[in-house]
Structure formats: C-alpha cells, structure tokens
Short mmCIF file of C-alpha atoms and ligand atoms in Angstrom, two decimals:
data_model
loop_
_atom_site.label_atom_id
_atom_site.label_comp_id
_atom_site.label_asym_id
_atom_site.label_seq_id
_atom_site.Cartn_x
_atom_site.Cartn_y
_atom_site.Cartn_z
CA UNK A 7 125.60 71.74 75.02
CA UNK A 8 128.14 71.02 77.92
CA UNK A 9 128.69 72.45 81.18
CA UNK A 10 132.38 71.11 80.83
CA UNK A 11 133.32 68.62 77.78
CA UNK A 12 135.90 66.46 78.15
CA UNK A 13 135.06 64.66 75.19
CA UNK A 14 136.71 66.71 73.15
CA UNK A 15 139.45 66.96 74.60
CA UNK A 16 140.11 63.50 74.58
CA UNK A 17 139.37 63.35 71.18
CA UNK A 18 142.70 65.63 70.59
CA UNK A 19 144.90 63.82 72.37
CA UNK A 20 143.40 60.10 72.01
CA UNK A 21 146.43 58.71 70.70
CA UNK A 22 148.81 60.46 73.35
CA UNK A 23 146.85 59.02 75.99
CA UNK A 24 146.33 55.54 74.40
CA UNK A 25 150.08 55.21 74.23
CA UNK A 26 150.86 56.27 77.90
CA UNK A 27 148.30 53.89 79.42
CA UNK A 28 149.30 51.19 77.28
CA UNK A 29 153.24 52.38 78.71
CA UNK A 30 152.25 51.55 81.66
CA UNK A 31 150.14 48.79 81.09
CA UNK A 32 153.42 47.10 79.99
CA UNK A 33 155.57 47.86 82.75
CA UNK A 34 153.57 47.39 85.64
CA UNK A 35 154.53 49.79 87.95
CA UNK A 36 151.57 51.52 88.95
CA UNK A 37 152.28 52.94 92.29
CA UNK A 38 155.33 55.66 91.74
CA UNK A 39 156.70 54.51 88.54
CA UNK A 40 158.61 56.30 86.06
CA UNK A 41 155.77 58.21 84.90
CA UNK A 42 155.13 60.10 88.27
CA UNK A 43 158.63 61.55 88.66
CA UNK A 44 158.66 62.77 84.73
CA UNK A 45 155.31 64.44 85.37
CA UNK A 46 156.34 66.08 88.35
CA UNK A 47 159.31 68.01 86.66
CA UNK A 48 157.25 68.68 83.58
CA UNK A 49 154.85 70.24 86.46
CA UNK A 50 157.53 72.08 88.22
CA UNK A 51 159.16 73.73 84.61
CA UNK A 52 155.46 74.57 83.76
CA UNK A 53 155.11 76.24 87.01
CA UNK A 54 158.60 77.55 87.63
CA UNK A 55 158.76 76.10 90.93
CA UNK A 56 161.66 74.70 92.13
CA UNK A 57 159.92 71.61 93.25
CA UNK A 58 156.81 69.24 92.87
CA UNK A 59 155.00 66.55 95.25
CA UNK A 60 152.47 64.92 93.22
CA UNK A 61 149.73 63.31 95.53
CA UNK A 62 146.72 61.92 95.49
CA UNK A 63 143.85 64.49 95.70
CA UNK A 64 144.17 68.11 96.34
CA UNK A 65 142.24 68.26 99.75
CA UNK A 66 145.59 65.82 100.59
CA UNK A 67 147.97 68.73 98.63
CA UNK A 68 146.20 71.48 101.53
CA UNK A 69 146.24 68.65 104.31
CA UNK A 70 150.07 67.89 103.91
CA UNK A 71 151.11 71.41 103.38
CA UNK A 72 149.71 72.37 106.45
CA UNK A 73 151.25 69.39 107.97
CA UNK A 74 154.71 69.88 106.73
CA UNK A 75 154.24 73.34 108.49
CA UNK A 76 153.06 71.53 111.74
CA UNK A 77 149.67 73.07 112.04
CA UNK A 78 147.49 71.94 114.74
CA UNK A 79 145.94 72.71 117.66
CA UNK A 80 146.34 76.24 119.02
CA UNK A 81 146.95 77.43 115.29
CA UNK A 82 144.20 79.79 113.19
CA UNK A 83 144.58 79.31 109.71
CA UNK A 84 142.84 82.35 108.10
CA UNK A 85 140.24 81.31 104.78
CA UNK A 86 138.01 82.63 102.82
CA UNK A 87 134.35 81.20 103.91
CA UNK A 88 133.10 81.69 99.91
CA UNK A 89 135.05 78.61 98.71
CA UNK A 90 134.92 74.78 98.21
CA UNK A 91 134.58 73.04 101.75
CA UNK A 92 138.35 71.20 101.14
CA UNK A 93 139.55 74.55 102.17
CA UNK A 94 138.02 74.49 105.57
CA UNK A 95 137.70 70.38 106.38
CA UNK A 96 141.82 70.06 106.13
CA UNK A 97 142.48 72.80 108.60
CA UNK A 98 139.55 70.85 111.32
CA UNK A 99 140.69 67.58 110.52
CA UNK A 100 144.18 68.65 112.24
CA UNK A 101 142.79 70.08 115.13
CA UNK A 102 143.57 73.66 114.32
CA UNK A 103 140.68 76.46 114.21
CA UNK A 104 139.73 78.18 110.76
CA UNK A 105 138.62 81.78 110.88
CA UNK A 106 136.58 82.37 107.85
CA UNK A 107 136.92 85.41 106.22
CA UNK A 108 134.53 87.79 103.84
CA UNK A 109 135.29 88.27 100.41
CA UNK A 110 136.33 90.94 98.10
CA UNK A 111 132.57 91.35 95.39
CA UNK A 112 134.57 92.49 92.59
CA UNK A 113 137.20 89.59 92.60
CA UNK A 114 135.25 86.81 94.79
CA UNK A 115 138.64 86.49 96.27
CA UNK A 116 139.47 86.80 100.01
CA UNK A 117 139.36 90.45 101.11
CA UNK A 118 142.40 91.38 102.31
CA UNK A 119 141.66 94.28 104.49
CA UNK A 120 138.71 91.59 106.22
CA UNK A 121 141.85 89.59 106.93
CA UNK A 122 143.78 91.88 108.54
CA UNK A 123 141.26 92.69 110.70
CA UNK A 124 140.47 88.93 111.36
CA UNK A 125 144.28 88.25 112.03
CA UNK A 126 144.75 91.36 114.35
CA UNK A 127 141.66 90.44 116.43
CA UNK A 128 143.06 87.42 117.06
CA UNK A 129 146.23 87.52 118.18
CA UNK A 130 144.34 90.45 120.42
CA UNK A 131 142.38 88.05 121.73
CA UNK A 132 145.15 85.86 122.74
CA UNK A 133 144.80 81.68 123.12
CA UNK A 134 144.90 80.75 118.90
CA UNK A 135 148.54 81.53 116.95
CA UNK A 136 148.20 82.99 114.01
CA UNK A 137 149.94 80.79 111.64
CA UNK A 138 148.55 80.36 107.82
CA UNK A 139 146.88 82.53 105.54
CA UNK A 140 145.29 80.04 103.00
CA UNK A 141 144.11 82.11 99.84
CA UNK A 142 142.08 80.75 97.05
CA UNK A 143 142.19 81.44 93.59
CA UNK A 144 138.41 81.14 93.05
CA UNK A 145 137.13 80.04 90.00
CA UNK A 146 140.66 80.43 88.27
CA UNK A 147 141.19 84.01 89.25
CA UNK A 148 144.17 84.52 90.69
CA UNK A 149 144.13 86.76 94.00
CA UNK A 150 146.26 89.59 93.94
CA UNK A 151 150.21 87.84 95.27
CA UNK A 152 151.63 90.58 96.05
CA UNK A 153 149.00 91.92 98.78
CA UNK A 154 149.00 88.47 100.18
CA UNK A 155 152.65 87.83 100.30
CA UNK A 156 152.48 91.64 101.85
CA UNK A 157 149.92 90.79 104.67
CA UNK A 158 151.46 87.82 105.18
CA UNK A 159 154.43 88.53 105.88
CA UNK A 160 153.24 91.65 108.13
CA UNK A 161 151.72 89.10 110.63
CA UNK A 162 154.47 86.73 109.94
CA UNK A 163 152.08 84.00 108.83
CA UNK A 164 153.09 81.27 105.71
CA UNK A 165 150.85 81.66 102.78
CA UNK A 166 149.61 78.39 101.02
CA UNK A 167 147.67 79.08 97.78
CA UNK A 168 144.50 76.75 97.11
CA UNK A 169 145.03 76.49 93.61
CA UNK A 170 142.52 73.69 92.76
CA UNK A 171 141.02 76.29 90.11
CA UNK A 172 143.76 78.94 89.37
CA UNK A 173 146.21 76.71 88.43
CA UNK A 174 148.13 77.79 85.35
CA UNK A 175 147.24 81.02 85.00
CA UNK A 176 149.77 84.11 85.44
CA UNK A 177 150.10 87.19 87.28
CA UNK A 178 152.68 89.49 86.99
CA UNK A 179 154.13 87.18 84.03
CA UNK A 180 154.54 84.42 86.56
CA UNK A 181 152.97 81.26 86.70
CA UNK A 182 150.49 80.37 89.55
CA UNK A 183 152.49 77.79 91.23
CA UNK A 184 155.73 79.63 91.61
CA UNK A 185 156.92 81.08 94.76
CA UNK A 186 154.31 83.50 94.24
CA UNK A 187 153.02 81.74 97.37
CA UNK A 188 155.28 80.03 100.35
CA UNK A 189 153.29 76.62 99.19
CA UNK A 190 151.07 76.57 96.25
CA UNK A 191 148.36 73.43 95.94
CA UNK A 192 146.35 72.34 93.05
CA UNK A 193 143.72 69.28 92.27
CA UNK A 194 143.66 67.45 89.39
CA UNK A 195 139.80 66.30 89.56
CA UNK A 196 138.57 65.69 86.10
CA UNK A 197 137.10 68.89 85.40
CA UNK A 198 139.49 71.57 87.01
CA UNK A 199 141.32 73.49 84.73
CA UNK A 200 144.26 70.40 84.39
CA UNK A 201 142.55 67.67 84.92
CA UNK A 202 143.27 63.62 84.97
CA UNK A 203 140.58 60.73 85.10
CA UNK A 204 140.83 60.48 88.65
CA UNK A 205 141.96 62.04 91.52
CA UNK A 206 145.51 63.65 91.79
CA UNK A 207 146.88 66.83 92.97
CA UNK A 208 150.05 68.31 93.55
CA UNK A 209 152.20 70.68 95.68
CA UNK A 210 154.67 73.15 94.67
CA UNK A 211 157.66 75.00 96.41
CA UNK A 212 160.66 76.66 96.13
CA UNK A 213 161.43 75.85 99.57
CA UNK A 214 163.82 72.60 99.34
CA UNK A 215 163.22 71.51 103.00
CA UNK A 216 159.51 72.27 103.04
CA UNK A 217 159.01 69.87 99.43
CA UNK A 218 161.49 67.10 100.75
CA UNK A 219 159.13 67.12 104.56
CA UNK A 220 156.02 67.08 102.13
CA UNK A 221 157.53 64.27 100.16
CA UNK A 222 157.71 62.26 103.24
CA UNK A 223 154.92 62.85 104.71
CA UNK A 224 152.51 61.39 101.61
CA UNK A 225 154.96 58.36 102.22
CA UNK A 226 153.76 57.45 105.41
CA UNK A 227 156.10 59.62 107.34
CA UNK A 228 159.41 57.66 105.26
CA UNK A 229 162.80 58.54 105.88
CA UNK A 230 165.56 57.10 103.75
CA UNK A 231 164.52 53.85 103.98
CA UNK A 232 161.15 52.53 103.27
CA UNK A 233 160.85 50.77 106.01
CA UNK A 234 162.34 54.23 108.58
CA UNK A 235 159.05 56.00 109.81
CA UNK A 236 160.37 59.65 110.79
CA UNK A 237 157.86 61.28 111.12
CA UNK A 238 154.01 60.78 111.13
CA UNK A 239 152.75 60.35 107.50
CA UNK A 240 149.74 59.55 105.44
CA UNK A 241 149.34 57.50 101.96
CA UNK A 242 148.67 60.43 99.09
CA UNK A 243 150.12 59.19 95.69
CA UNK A 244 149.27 59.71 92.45
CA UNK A 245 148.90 56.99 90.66
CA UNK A 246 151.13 56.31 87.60
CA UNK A 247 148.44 55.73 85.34
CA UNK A 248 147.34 59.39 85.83
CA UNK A 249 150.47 60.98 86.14
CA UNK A 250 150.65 59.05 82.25
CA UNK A 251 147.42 60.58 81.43
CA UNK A 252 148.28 64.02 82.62
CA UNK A 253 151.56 64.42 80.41
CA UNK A 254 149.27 65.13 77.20
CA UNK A 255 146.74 67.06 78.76
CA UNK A 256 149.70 69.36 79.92
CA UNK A 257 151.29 69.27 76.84
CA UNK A 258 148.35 71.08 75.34
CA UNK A 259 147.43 72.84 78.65
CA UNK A 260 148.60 76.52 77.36
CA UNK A 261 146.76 76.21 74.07
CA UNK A 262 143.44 75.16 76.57
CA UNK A 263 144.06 78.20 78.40
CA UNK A 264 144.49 80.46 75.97
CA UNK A 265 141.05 79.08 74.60
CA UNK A 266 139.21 79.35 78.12
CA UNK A 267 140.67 83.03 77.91
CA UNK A 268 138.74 83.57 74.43
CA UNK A 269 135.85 82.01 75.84
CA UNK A 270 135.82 84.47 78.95
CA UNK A 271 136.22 87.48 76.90
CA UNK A 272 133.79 86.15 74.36
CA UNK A 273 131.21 86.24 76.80
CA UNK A 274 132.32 89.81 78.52
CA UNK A 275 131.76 91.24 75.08
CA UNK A 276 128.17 90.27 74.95
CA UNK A 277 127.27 90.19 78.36
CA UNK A 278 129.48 93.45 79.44
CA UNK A 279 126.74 96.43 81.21
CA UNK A 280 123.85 93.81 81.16
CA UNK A 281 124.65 91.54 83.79
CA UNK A 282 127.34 91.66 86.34
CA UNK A 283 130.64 89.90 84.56
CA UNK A 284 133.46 88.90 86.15
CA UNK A 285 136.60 90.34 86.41
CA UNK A 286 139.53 90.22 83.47
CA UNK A 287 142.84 90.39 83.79
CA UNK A 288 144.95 93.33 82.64
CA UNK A 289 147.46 93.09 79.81
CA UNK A 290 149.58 89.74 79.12
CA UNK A 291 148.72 88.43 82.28
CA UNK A 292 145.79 85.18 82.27
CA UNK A 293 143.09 83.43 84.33
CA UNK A 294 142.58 79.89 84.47
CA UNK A 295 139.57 80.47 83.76
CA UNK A 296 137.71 77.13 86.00
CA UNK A 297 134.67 78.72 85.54
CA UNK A 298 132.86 81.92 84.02
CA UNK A 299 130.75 82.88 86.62
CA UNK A 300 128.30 86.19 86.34
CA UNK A 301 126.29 87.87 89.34
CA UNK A 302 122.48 87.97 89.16
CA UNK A 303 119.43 89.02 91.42
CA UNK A 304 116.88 86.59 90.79
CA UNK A 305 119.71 84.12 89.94
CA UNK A 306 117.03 80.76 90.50
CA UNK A 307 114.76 82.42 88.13
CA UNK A 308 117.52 82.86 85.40
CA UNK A 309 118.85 79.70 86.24
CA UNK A 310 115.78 77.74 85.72
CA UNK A 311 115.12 79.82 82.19
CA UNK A 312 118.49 78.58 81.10
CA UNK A 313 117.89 75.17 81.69
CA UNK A 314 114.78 75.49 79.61
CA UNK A 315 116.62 76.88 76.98
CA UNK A 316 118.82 73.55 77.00
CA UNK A 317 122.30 75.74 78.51
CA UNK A 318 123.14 74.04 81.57
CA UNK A 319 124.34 75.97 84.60
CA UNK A 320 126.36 75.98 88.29
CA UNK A 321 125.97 77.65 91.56
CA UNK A 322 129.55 77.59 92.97
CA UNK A 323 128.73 78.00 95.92
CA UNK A 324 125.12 78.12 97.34
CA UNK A 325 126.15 78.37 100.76
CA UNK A 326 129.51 80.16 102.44
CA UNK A 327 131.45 78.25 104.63
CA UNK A 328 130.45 80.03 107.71
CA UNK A 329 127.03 78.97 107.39
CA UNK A 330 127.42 75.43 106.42
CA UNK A 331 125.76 72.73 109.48
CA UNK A 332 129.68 71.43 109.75
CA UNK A 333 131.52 74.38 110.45
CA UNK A 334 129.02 77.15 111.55
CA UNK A 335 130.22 76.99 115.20
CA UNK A 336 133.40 78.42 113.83
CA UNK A 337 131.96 80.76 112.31
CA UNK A 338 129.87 84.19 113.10
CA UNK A 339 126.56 83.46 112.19
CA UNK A 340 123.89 85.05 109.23
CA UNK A 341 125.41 88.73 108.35
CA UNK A 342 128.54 88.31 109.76
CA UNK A 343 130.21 88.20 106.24
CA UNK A 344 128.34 89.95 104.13
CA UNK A 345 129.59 89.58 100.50
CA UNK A 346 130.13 85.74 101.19
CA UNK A 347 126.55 85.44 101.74
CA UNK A 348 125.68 87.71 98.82
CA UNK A 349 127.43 85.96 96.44
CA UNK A 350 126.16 82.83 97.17
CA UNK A 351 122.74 84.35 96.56
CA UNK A 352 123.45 85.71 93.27
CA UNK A 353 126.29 83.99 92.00
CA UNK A 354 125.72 81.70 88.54
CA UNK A 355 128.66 79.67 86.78
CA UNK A 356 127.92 79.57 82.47
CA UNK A 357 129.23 76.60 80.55
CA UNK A 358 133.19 77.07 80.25
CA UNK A 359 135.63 74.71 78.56
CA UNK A 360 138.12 75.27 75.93
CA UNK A 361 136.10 73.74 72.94
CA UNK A 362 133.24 75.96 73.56
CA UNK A 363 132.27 76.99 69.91
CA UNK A 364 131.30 80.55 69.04
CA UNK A 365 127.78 79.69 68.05
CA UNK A 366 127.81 77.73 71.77
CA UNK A 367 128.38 81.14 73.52
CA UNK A 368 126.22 83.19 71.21
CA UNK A 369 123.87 80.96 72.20
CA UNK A 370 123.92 80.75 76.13
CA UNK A 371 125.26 84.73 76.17
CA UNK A 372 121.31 85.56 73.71
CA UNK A 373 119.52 82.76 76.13
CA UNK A 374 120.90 84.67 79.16
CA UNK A 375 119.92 88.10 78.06
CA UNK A 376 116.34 86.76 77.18
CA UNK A 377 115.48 85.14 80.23
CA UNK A 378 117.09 88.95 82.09
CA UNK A 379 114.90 90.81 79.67
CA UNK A 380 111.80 88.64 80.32
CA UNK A 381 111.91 89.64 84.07
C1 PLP I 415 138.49 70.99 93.83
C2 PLP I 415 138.97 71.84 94.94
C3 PLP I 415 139.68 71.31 96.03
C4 PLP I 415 139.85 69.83 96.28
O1 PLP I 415 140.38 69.10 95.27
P1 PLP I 415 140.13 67.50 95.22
O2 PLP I 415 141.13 67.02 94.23
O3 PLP I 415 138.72 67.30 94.78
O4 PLP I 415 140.38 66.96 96.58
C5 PLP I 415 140.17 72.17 96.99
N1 PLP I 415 139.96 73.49 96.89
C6 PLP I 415 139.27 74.05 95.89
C7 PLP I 415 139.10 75.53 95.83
C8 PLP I 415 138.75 73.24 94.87
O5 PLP I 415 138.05 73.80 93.87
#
C-alpha cells in the first residue's frame, strides 16, 4: 500500500502526458513556451480568477506575493505556527517579522479570534505595521473565507491564501483560488493535491495590477522590454515541460477530487466516534483533501503498529513553527500556543490519494482500530 501513488495516476493519463512532453520536445522552447501561457488560463478558468502567474515553486508563489505587496521590514505578517515552514521562511527572508498564531483543534486552521488578538496587540504595541494575514488551508481544508476576508479587512490587512494543499477545493460554491482571498498561492510539488514532476506553483488574482507586478517580478524585475529592469525581481518560472505535464493532470483534476472526497468520507464512516476524524465539509461544498489526517493520544504507539501492519503513515507536522530552532526567537516559547503544540503531539496523516481502493481503506481504517483497541 501507498502513502500517495502516483503511479496510477500516470497510468491514466500516460498517453496525454507522452504527447505533451514529446510537444515540447519538438519545439524547443522550454523556458515560457506556449505551453505555460495555455496552462495558466486553463488554471485561471479552473479557479475563476481573473488572472494566473505560474512560477517556479510555491514558497516563490508566497515570496512574490508578499513582494508585489512590498512587505519588508517594519511589516508583521500574521501565520499560523501549525503549518509547513514555507509559510514562515518567505516572510524572514524579506526582512519582515512573522507573528505565529494558535490554531483552531477542530479545523487545524488558524484561529481567528487568536489573530485578532495577535493583530490588536500589535499595533498596541507600536514599532511593526500590521500588513498581511497569510492563512493556510491545511491539509486541503479550506479555512473559513469569509471570517478571514472579515478580520482582514477590520485591521485593514491583505489576505494571501497558502494554498499549497487546499487548492481546488470549494467553499461557498467557489473555487479556492478565486478572489476568495486578495492573493491566493498554490505548489505544484509532486504529491500536493495538483501536482507536476517537479517543482511549480502558481499565483492567482483578480487584482489586474497586483498579477501584472507579480508577473514582473518572477522576471527579474522586467518591464516591457526584456532587457528594462523596473523593479527588483527574482527568476521563478515554470518550466514548459511541466506546465505540459500539468494540462492532463488538470484535465482529470475534478474527477481526483471527487475521489479524495470518497476516500475521506470512506474513512469517517469507519473511523467516526473511535478516533478523532477530521472535519467534513457541509453540503455541495469540497476539500482538497491533501491529506486525511486523524487525532490520537499515544499517536507514536499507533503509528509504529501501523507500520507493522504494512499501512504507511505521516506526522504533518511534529513540531509548530514557534518552536522550531530557526524561528523560535519569534516566537513565545513552550505553551504559548497551545493547540499548535497539541496537535503536533497527536496529529497522524492515513494514506490518501484518489486510487485508494475500498479494500485499501478497509484495511488501514480495521489496522487502525486494532492497534487503538490493543492499547
Ligand atoms: C508544499 C507547501 C508549500 C511550499 O510549496 P513548494 O512548492 O514545495 O515550495 C508552502 N506551504 C504549504 C502549506 C505547503 O504544504
């Protein structure tokens, strides 16, 4: 059994992808050809944004959003500390100050009412601006839009969405990617939900200026002319061999999620009352389902009987931001956020991929309630 099994994936689309490599193969233009444009509208329709950057990674997608914004020094950009350290490195690397925030148990999303305490203390406190509230939509869970764009907008900050896992899925009947966020990021890292074979990401806006700034910036700063420097840039492109391999995998991206969401419920059904289960979403609306994560005392223990059983497992994430060696002079210390530190004590991530069969998750779902019973 597979954690995550891209194998079968590729089998369904083999002859998609064989095609659009060989495209390219014959036309050579592997920095910002032909393919990297169509893929970025295809990206944008999917998304209903009104525009898409493609770039190369998505720690660059955070890192030029914040710089199109012209975050730096003097600016707080408020995070959740129980996330993937990309979140945290981008806002460091440009000299501004991250203020980690707890999380909400139930969700594993920022908690909002944490942040508003966070942001108010701040500006109380005078000497950092309160600029960017950076949400994440951990493990493919959306966070709830509509109380970020709310709290946002109360402290006037601009809220970028870390989408790396939450990409695709909807809230509200709208896509993760739309302007339910000022700037919405995602990663396309082999395993995410959309993933290439490579590193890509992508940023989405409705905000003309902000996309055509963001454009420029992954260009080395470009203006009109190739050879204008405007502004200072970077080099973030996606390549046009994955932006070729990516069209397929999109293509059948909606079927994939609506198999993850099987999956996830699936597993609720069996595991529902006997372990702690993550959260579902209500009516029409989907996760992206990146991972199906559960919440267990004694999680080594059950982690280690699983892997006897032959069901491999992940601990996303074994340590919150706030504690790690790198950033825990930002932060407040052991206790200071709670439920960050308690999930990453009990938190445990079950296989999850769309091809999952339904003997696979009988299987790890019995294993998992065997090795719980056994303690
Ligand atoms: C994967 C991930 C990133 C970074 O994406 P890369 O493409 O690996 O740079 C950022 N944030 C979160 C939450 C992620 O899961």
């Amino acid at each position: 059994m597979l954690f995550s099994d891209l194998a079968a994936q590729q089998e369904r689309i083999r002859a998609e992808l064989t095609a659009g490599i060989a495209r390219v193969l014959a036309h050579g233009r592997y920095i910002q050809g032909p393919e990297v444009t169509e893929l970025e509208g295809l990206l944008a329709d999917f998304a209903g944004a009104a525009h898409c950057v493609s770039c190369a990674n998505g720690t660059d997608a955070l890192q030029l959003a914040l710089m199109a914004l012209n975050i730096g020094p003097g600016n707080a950009v408020f995070v959740p500390s129980f996330t993937y350290t990309a979140t945290a490195e981008v806002i460091l690397l440009l000299g501004a100050r991250p203020i980690f925030v707890d999380s909400d148990p139930d969700t594993f999303n920022i908690d909002f009412d944490d942040a508003d305490a966070a942001i108010t203390r701040v500006r109380a406190e005078g000497g950092l601006r309160p600029a960017v509230l950076m949400t994440v939509d951990l493990f493919g869970q959306p966070v709830d839009y509509a109380r970020a764009r709310a709290l946002a907008s109360k402290h006037d900050l601009t809220l970028i969405s870390d989408a790396a896992q939450g990409f695709g899925a909807t809230q509200d009947g709208r896509r993760v990617g739309s302007n339910l966020a000022d700037i919405t990021t995602t990663s396309f890292f082999p395993v995410k939900p959309l993933g290439c074979y490579g590193d890509g990401g992508a940023i989405f806006t409705d905000d003309a200026n902000l996309a055509g700034v963001i454009r420029s910036i992954c260009l080395h700063g470009k203006g009109e002319d190739k050879y204008d420097v405007i502004r200072l840039g970077v080099n973030s492109r996606l390549d046009t061999l994955q932006a070729a391999i990516l069209q397929p995998k999109l293509a059948i991206f909606p079927d994939e999620l609506e198999r993850r969401h099987r999956v996830a419920v699936s597993y609720s059904e069996r595991l529902k009352g006997k372990v702690i289960t993550p959260h579902m979403p209500s009516g029409e609306d989907r996760y992206a389902w990146a991972q199906y994560t559960v919440r267990l005392e004694n999680r080594d223990f059950v982690q280690a009987g699983l892997k006897e059983a032959g069901v491999p497992t992940n601990v996303y994430y074994p340590k919150p931001m706030h504690l790690q060696p790198a950033y825990v002079q930002f932060g407040g210390g052991i206790g200071s956020l709670p439920v960050s530190e308690e999930l990453s004590r009990t938190v445990l991530s079950l296989p999850m991929h769309p091809y999952l069969t339904d003997d696979e998750i009988d299987y790890v779902a019995a294993s998992l309630l065997a090795v719980v019973g056994s303690m």
